[in-house]
Amino acid sequence: MASTEADSSNATTANTENATSKIIKIQSNDGQIFEIDQGVVEQSSTIKTLSDLMDVGEVPIPLPNVKASILGPIVEFCNHHKNDPKPEPLDDDDDDDPNKDIYEPKRSDDIIEWDQNFIKQFTVAEGTLFDIIMAANYLGIKTLLAVGCKTIANMVRGKSSSEVREMFNISYDPPGEGLNAPNAIEGQAGTVPTTQDANATGPSPQPDPMNQ
Amino acid sequence: MKRSGVNLLDLPNEILFNILKKLDNTDVLYSLFDINNERLDNIVREETFSNTLNFTLTVRNTIIIGSVLDRFCNYILPQIHYNVKCLIVAPASIERILLATHYPNLTELKLLDFQRDSSLRYFTGEQML
């Protein structure tokens, strides 16, 4: 009896250890492979979904939207946070909540020190701050996405529009286009194009035909 | 320093909204209104960023300063007044803000640090706003 109970206990422990120590491989779009454990997988809804759907085995999960120079730090971030308690679901879209204290300023100054130091390696000038934000969004890592978005919010707060334009190198609409088009505006209040080519650069996109 | 081609406007709208929702509406409007980029301007003119305007929030322990109030009263508020449903004001700025434009859809006016004697005059008698 005693040996049977011990065997059962050992089997349970082994199963638990196997679950947490299960290693999967992910691959950046430039071919670098990273090994991550289940604690990291759980933080990325994209990787979790892909690992559930694919019988991965030794085959790395490809992540075509993320390069190694970004994926590496992301793995570091997730490794650091894998023992964090699960956060309560946040609903940022709670403007209609009557209990919300609208006298309290919105918080973006609550980034913990480790995360602040982590995000400092990514800059606006090099574009890497936006790379990490887009990667966090693609991978479904909400904590990292929040850190990135809060960082940009903190950079904007208190700045004039000219300072923001300079800080983020925001292009003016060329003459005759965008806000400077002959038929620009007033009716566009309250309308926003819902799709954007995230790879678009240069002049701002044409007005959304659905909103004309 | 090498400047990358990747910039703020490469982020999709959902992320831009995520960023801006971490700011108070007055911060969004002050920093991004009429930045002369169509896409950002369209986003900032969304009702969600002007439905409720709280002019009592302190920024780094500094009450809203004159130049900021000037920009709102002379330029921003007259252009987004239709969206404003709730204003939160302090005695120091109530007169300028309420007289800056008309607010046809205003349904809530909240006064912080309401002092009966000094503030009541705005709602009665000759100085009624």
Coordinates of C-alpha atoms in Angstrom, one line a residue:
Chain A
M1 CA 0.0 0.0 0.0
A2 CA 2.7 2.4 1.0
S3 CA 4.7 1.8 -2.1
T4 CA 1.6 2.2 -4.3
E5 CA 0.9 5.6 -2.7
A6 CA 4.5 6.7 -3.1
D7 CA 4.5 5.6 -6.7
S8 CA 1.3 7.6 -7.3
S9 CA 2.7 10.6 -5.6
N10 CA 5.9 10.4 -7.6
A11 CA 4.0 10.1 -10.9
T12 CA 2.0 13.2 -10.0
T13 CA 5.1 15.2 -9.2
A14 CA 6.8 14.0 -12.4
N15 CA 3.8 15.0 -14.5
T16 CA 3.8 18.5 -12.9
E17 CA 7.4 18.9 -13.4
N18 CA 7.1 17.8 -17.0
A19 CA 4.3 20.3 -17.6
T20 CA 6.3 23.3 -16.3
S21 CA 9.6 22.2 -17.8
K22 CA 8.2 21.4 -21.2
I23 CA 10.4 23.2 -23.7
I24 CA 9.2 24.4 -27.1
K25 CA 11.1 26.2 -29.7
I26 CA 10.2 29.4 -31.5
Q27 CA 11.9 30.9 -34.5
S28 CA 12.2 34.5 -35.5
N29 CA 11.7 35.6 -39.1
D30 CA 15.5 35.8 -39.6
G31 CA 16.0 32.2 -38.5
Q32 CA 17.1 32.4 -34.9
I33 CA 15.7 29.8 -32.6
F34 CA 14.8 30.3 -29.0
E35 CA 13.8 27.7 -26.4
I36 CA 11.1 28.7 -24.0
D37 CA 9.3 26.9 -21.3
Q38 CA 5.6 26.7 -20.5
G39 CA 5.8 29.7 -18.1
V40 CA 6.8 31.9 -21.1
V41 CA 4.3 30.2 -23.4
E42 CA 1.4 31.1 -21.1
Q43 CA 2.2 34.8 -21.4
S44 CA 1.8 34.9 -25.2
S45 CA -1.7 34.0 -26.4
T46 CA -0.3 33.7 -29.9
I47 CA 2.4 31.2 -29.0
K48 CA 0.0 29.3 -26.7
T49 CA -2.5 29.0 -29.5
L50 CA 0.0 27.9 -32.0
S51 CA 1.6 25.3 -29.6
D52 CA -1.8 23.9 -28.8
L53 CA -2.8 23.6 -32.5
M54 CA 0.5 22.3 -33.7
D55 CA 2.1 19.0 -32.7
V56 CA 5.4 20.9 -32.4
G57 CA 7.8 18.3 -31.1
E58 CA 11.2 19.5 -32.2
V59 CA 10.0 21.7 -34.9
P60 CA 10.3 25.4 -34.0
I61 CA 7.1 27.5 -34.2
P62 CA 7.7 30.2 -36.8
L63 CA 7.0 33.8 -35.9
P64 CA 7.2 35.6 -39.2
N65 CA 6.4 39.0 -37.8
V66 CA 9.2 39.2 -35.3
K67 CA 12.9 39.5 -35.8
A68 CA 15.5 38.0 -33.5
S69 CA 16.7 41.3 -32.1
I70 CA 13.2 41.9 -30.8
L71 CA 12.2 38.3 -30.0
G72 CA 15.3 37.8 -27.8
P73 CA 14.5 40.6 -25.4
I74 CA 10.8 39.5 -25.4
V75 CA 11.9 36.1 -24.2
E76 CA 13.9 37.7 -21.5
F77 CA 10.9 39.8 -20.5
C78 CA 8.7 36.8 -20.3
N79 CA 11.2 34.8 -18.4
H80 CA 11.5 37.6 -15.8
H81 CA 7.7 37.7 -15.4
K82 CA 6.7 34.1 -15.6
N83 CA 6.3 33.8 -11.8
D84 CA 4.2 36.9 -11.5
P85 CA 0.7 36.4 -10.1
K86 CA -1.9 36.5 -12.8
P87 CA -3.3 40.0 -13.1
E88 CA -7.0 40.7 -12.8
P89 CA -8.6 41.4 -16.2
L90 CA -8.5 45.1 -17.0
D91 CA -11.1 46.8 -19.0
D92 CA -9.6 50.1 -20.3
D93 CA -12.8 50.8 -22.1
D94 CA -14.8 51.6 -19.0
D95 CA -15.7 55.2 -19.7
D96 CA -19.3 54.4 -19.1
D97 CA -18.6 52.9 -15.6
P98 CA -20.4 55.2 -13.2
N99 CA -18.1 54.1 -10.4
K100 CA -15.0 55.1 -12.2
D101 CA -13.3 58.0 -10.4
I102 CA -13.0 60.4 -13.2
Y103 CA -11.2 62.8 -10.9
E104 CA -8.2 60.6 -10.8
P105 CA -5.7 61.1 -13.6
K106 CA -5.2 58.0 -15.8
R107 CA -2.1 56.2 -14.7
S108 CA 0.9 55.4 -16.9
D109 CA 3.5 56.1 -14.2
D110 CA 3.1 52.8 -12.6
I111 CA 5.7 50.9 -14.6
I112 CA 7.8 48.9 -12.3
E113 CA 11.6 49.6 -12.2
W114 CA 12.7 46.4 -13.9
D115 CA 10.3 47.1 -16.8
Q116 CA 11.4 50.7 -17.0
N117 CA 15.0 49.6 -17.4
F118 CA 14.0 46.9 -19.8
I119 CA 12.1 49.3 -22.1
K120 CA 14.9 51.8 -22.1
Q121 CA 16.9 49.7 -24.6
F122 CA 14.3 50.5 -27.2
T123 CA 14.2 53.9 -28.7
V124 CA 12.0 56.1 -30.9
A125 CA 14.9 57.2 -33.0
E126 CA 15.9 53.7 -33.9
G127 CA 12.3 52.6 -34.3
T128 CA 12.8 49.7 -31.9
L129 CA 10.3 51.0 -29.4
F130 CA 7.6 50.6 -32.0
D131 CA 9.0 47.2 -33.1
I132 CA 8.7 45.9 -29.5
I133 CA 5.1 47.3 -29.2
M134 CA 4.0 45.7 -32.5
A135 CA 5.7 42.4 -31.6
A136 CA 4.0 42.4 -28.1
N137 CA 0.7 43.0 -29.9
Y138 CA 1.2 40.3 -32.4
L139 CA 2.3 37.8 -29.8
G140 CA -0.6 38.8 -27.4
I141 CA 1.7 39.6 -24.5
K142 CA -0.5 42.1 -22.7
T143 CA 1.9 43.1 -20.0
L144 CA 4.6 44.0 -22.4
L145 CA 2.2 45.8 -24.7
A146 CA 1.0 47.9 -21.7
V147 CA 4.6 48.8 -20.8
G148 CA 5.3 49.9 -24.3
C149 CA 2.1 51.9 -24.7
K150 CA 2.5 53.5 -21.3
T151 CA 6.1 54.5 -22.2
I152 CA 4.9 56.4 -25.2
A153 CA 2.0 57.9 -23.3
N154 CA 4.5 59.3 -20.8
M155 CA 6.5 60.7 -23.6
V156 CA 3.5 62.5 -25.0
R157 CA 2.1 63.9 -21.8
G158 CA 2.6 67.6 -21.4
K159 CA 4.1 68.2 -24.8
S160 CA 2.8 70.6 -27.3
S161 CA 1.9 69.3 -30.7
S162 CA 5.1 70.7 -32.3
E163 CA 7.1 68.9 -29.7
V164 CA 5.3 65.7 -30.3
R165 CA 5.7 66.1 -34.0
E166 CA 9.4 66.6 -33.6
M167 CA 9.8 63.8 -31.1
F168 CA 8.1 61.2 -33.2
N169 CA 9.1 62.6 -36.6
I170 CA 5.5 62.9 -37.7
S171 CA 5.2 64.1 -41.2
Y172 CA 3.0 67.0 -42.2
D173 CA 0.3 66.3 -44.7
P174 CA 1.7 67.4 -48.1
P175 CA 0.1 70.4 -49.8
G176 CA -3.1 69.4 -51.5
E177 CA -3.4 66.1 -49.5
G178 CA -4.8 65.0 -46.3
L179 CA -5.8 68.0 -44.1
N180 CA -4.6 70.3 -46.8
A181 CA -6.8 68.8 -49.5
P182 CA -9.4 71.2 -51.0
N183 CA -12.3 69.3 -49.6
A184 CA -10.8 68.4 -46.3
I185 CA -12.7 68.1 -43.4
E186 CA -15.2 69.3 -41.0
G187 CA -17.4 66.3 -41.7
Q188 CA -14.7 63.9 -40.7
A189 CA -15.1 64.5 -37.0
G190 CA -15.9 61.2 -35.3
T191 CA -14.7 59.0 -38.1
V192 CA -11.5 56.9 -38.1
P193 CA -10.2 54.6 -40.7
T194 CA -10.4 51.1 -39.1
T195 CA -7.7 49.6 -41.2
Q196 CA -4.3 50.9 -41.8
D197 CA -1.3 49.5 -43.7
A198 CA 1.1 49.2 -40.8
N199 CA 3.9 49.2 -43.2
A200 CA 2.9 52.4 -44.8
T201 CA 5.5 55.1 -44.8
G202 CA 5.8 58.5 -46.3
P203 CA 2.7 60.6 -47.1
S204 CA -0.4 60.0 -45.0
P205 CA -3.0 57.6 -46.4
Q206 CA -5.8 58.7 -48.6
P207 CA -9.1 59.5 -46.9
D208 CA -11.2 56.5 -46.1
P209 CA -13.8 56.2 -49.0
M210 CA -16.3 54.6 -46.6
N211 CA -16.4 57.9 -44.6
Q212 CA -16.9 60.4 -47.4
Chain B
M1 CA 22.2 58.0 -34.4
K2 CA 20.6 55.9 -37.1
R3 CA 17.0 56.9 -37.6
S4 CA 14.8 54.0 -38.5
G5 CA 11.9 54.2 -41.0
V6 CA 9.6 52.7 -38.4
N7 CA 7.7 55.4 -36.5
L8 CA 4.6 56.1 -34.5
L9 CA 2.3 56.1 -37.5
D10 CA 3.4 52.6 -38.4
L11 CA 1.4 51.4 -35.4
P12 CA -2.1 50.3 -36.3
N13 CA -5.1 52.3 -35.0
E14 CA -5.9 49.8 -32.2
I15 CA -2.5 50.4 -30.7
L16 CA -2.6 54.2 -31.1
F17 CA -6.0 54.1 -29.3
N18 CA -4.4 51.9 -26.6
I19 CA -1.7 54.6 -26.1
L20 CA -4.0 57.5 -26.1
K21 CA -6.5 55.9 -23.7
K22 CA -3.7 55.9 -21.2
L23 CA -3.7 59.7 -21.3
D24 CA -6.4 62.0 -20.0
N25 CA -8.5 63.6 -22.7
T26 CA -7.1 67.0 -22.0
D27 CA -3.6 65.6 -22.6
V28 CA -4.6 64.0 -25.8
L29 CA -6.2 67.1 -27.2
Y30 CA -3.4 69.5 -26.0
S31 CA -0.6 67.4 -27.5
L32 CA -2.2 66.0 -30.6
F33 CA -5.0 68.3 -31.7
D34 CA -4.3 69.8 -35.1
I35 CA -0.9 68.2 -35.4
N36 CA -1.4 68.5 -39.1
N37 CA -1.5 64.8 -39.9
E38 CA -4.8 63.5 -41.2
R39 CA -4.7 60.2 -39.5
L40 CA -3.8 61.4 -36.0
D41 CA -6.2 64.3 -36.4
N42 CA -9.1 61.9 -37.2
I43 CA -8.2 59.8 -34.2
V44 CA -8.0 62.7 -31.8
R45 CA -11.3 64.1 -33.1
E46 CA -13.1 60.9 -32.0
E47 CA -15.8 61.6 -29.5
T48 CA -14.2 59.4 -26.9
F49 CA -11.5 62.0 -26.5
S50 CA -13.8 64.9 -26.0
N51 CA -16.9 63.6 -24.4
T52 CA -15.5 64.3 -20.9
L53 CA -13.0 67.0 -20.3
N54 CA -11.5 67.4 -16.9
F55 CA -9.7 70.7 -16.5
T56 CA -8.9 70.1 -12.8
L57 CA -6.3 67.4 -13.2
T58 CA -2.9 68.4 -12.1
V59 CA 0.1 67.6 -14.2
R60 CA 3.2 67.0 -12.2
N61 CA 1.7 69.1 -9.4
T62 CA 1.1 72.0 -11.7
I63 CA -2.4 73.3 -12.2
I64 CA -3.3 73.9 -15.8
I65 CA -1.3 76.9 -16.8
G66 CA -2.4 79.9 -18.8
S67 CA -0.9 79.0 -22.1
V68 CA -2.6 75.6 -22.0
L69 CA -5.9 77.2 -21.1
D70 CA -5.4 79.7 -23.9
R71 CA -5.0 76.9 -26.5
F72 CA -8.1 75.1 -25.3
C73 CA -10.3 78.2 -25.1
N74 CA -9.1 79.9 -28.2
Y75 CA -8.6 77.0 -30.5
I76 CA -9.5 73.4 -29.4
L77 CA -12.8 73.8 -27.6
P78 CA -14.5 75.8 -30.4
Q79 CA -13.7 72.9 -32.8
I80 CA -14.8 70.0 -30.6
H81 CA -17.6 71.6 -28.6
Y82 CA -20.3 69.4 -30.2
N83 CA -18.7 66.3 -28.7
V84 CA -18.5 67.7 -25.1
K85 CA -21.0 66.2 -22.8
C86 CA -19.3 66.6 -19.4
L87 CA -17.0 69.4 -18.2
I88 CA -15.1 69.3 -14.9
V89 CA -13.8 72.7 -14.0
A90 CA -12.2 74.5 -11.1
P91 CA -13.1 78.0 -10.0
A92 CA -10.0 79.5 -11.5
S93 CA -10.9 78.4 -15.0
I94 CA -14.7 78.0 -15.0
E95 CA -15.4 81.4 -16.6
R96 CA -13.0 81.1 -19.5
I97 CA -14.0 77.6 -20.3
L98 CA -17.7 78.1 -20.2
L99 CA -17.4 81.3 -22.2
A100 CA -15.0 79.9 -24.8
T101 CA -17.8 78.4 -26.9
H102 CA -21.3 77.0 -26.6
Y103 CA -21.7 73.4 -25.7
P104 CA -25.0 72.2 -27.3
N105 CA -24.6 68.6 -26.0
L106 CA -23.4 69.4 -22.5
T107 CA -25.3 67.4 -19.9
E108 CA -23.0 67.5 -16.9
L109 CA -21.0 70.3 -15.3
K110 CA -18.9 69.3 -12.3
L111 CA -17.3 71.9 -10.2
L112 CA -14.3 71.1 -8.1
D113 CA -13.6 73.1 -4.9
F114 CA -16.9 74.7 -5.3
Q115 CA -17.1 77.8 -3.0
R116 CA -20.6 78.8 -2.6
D117 CA -20.0 82.5 -2.3
S118 CA -17.6 82.9 -5.2
S119 CA -19.0 80.3 -7.6
L120 CA -22.7 80.8 -7.1
R121 CA -22.5 84.2 -8.9
Y122 CA -21.9 82.4 -12.2
F123 CA -25.4 80.8 -11.9
T124 CA -27.4 83.7 -10.6
G125 CA -27.9 87.3 -11.3
E126 CA -26.0 89.5 -13.7
Q127 CA -22.8 87.4 -13.9
M128 CA -24.7 84.3 -14.9
L129 CA -22.8 82.3 -17.5

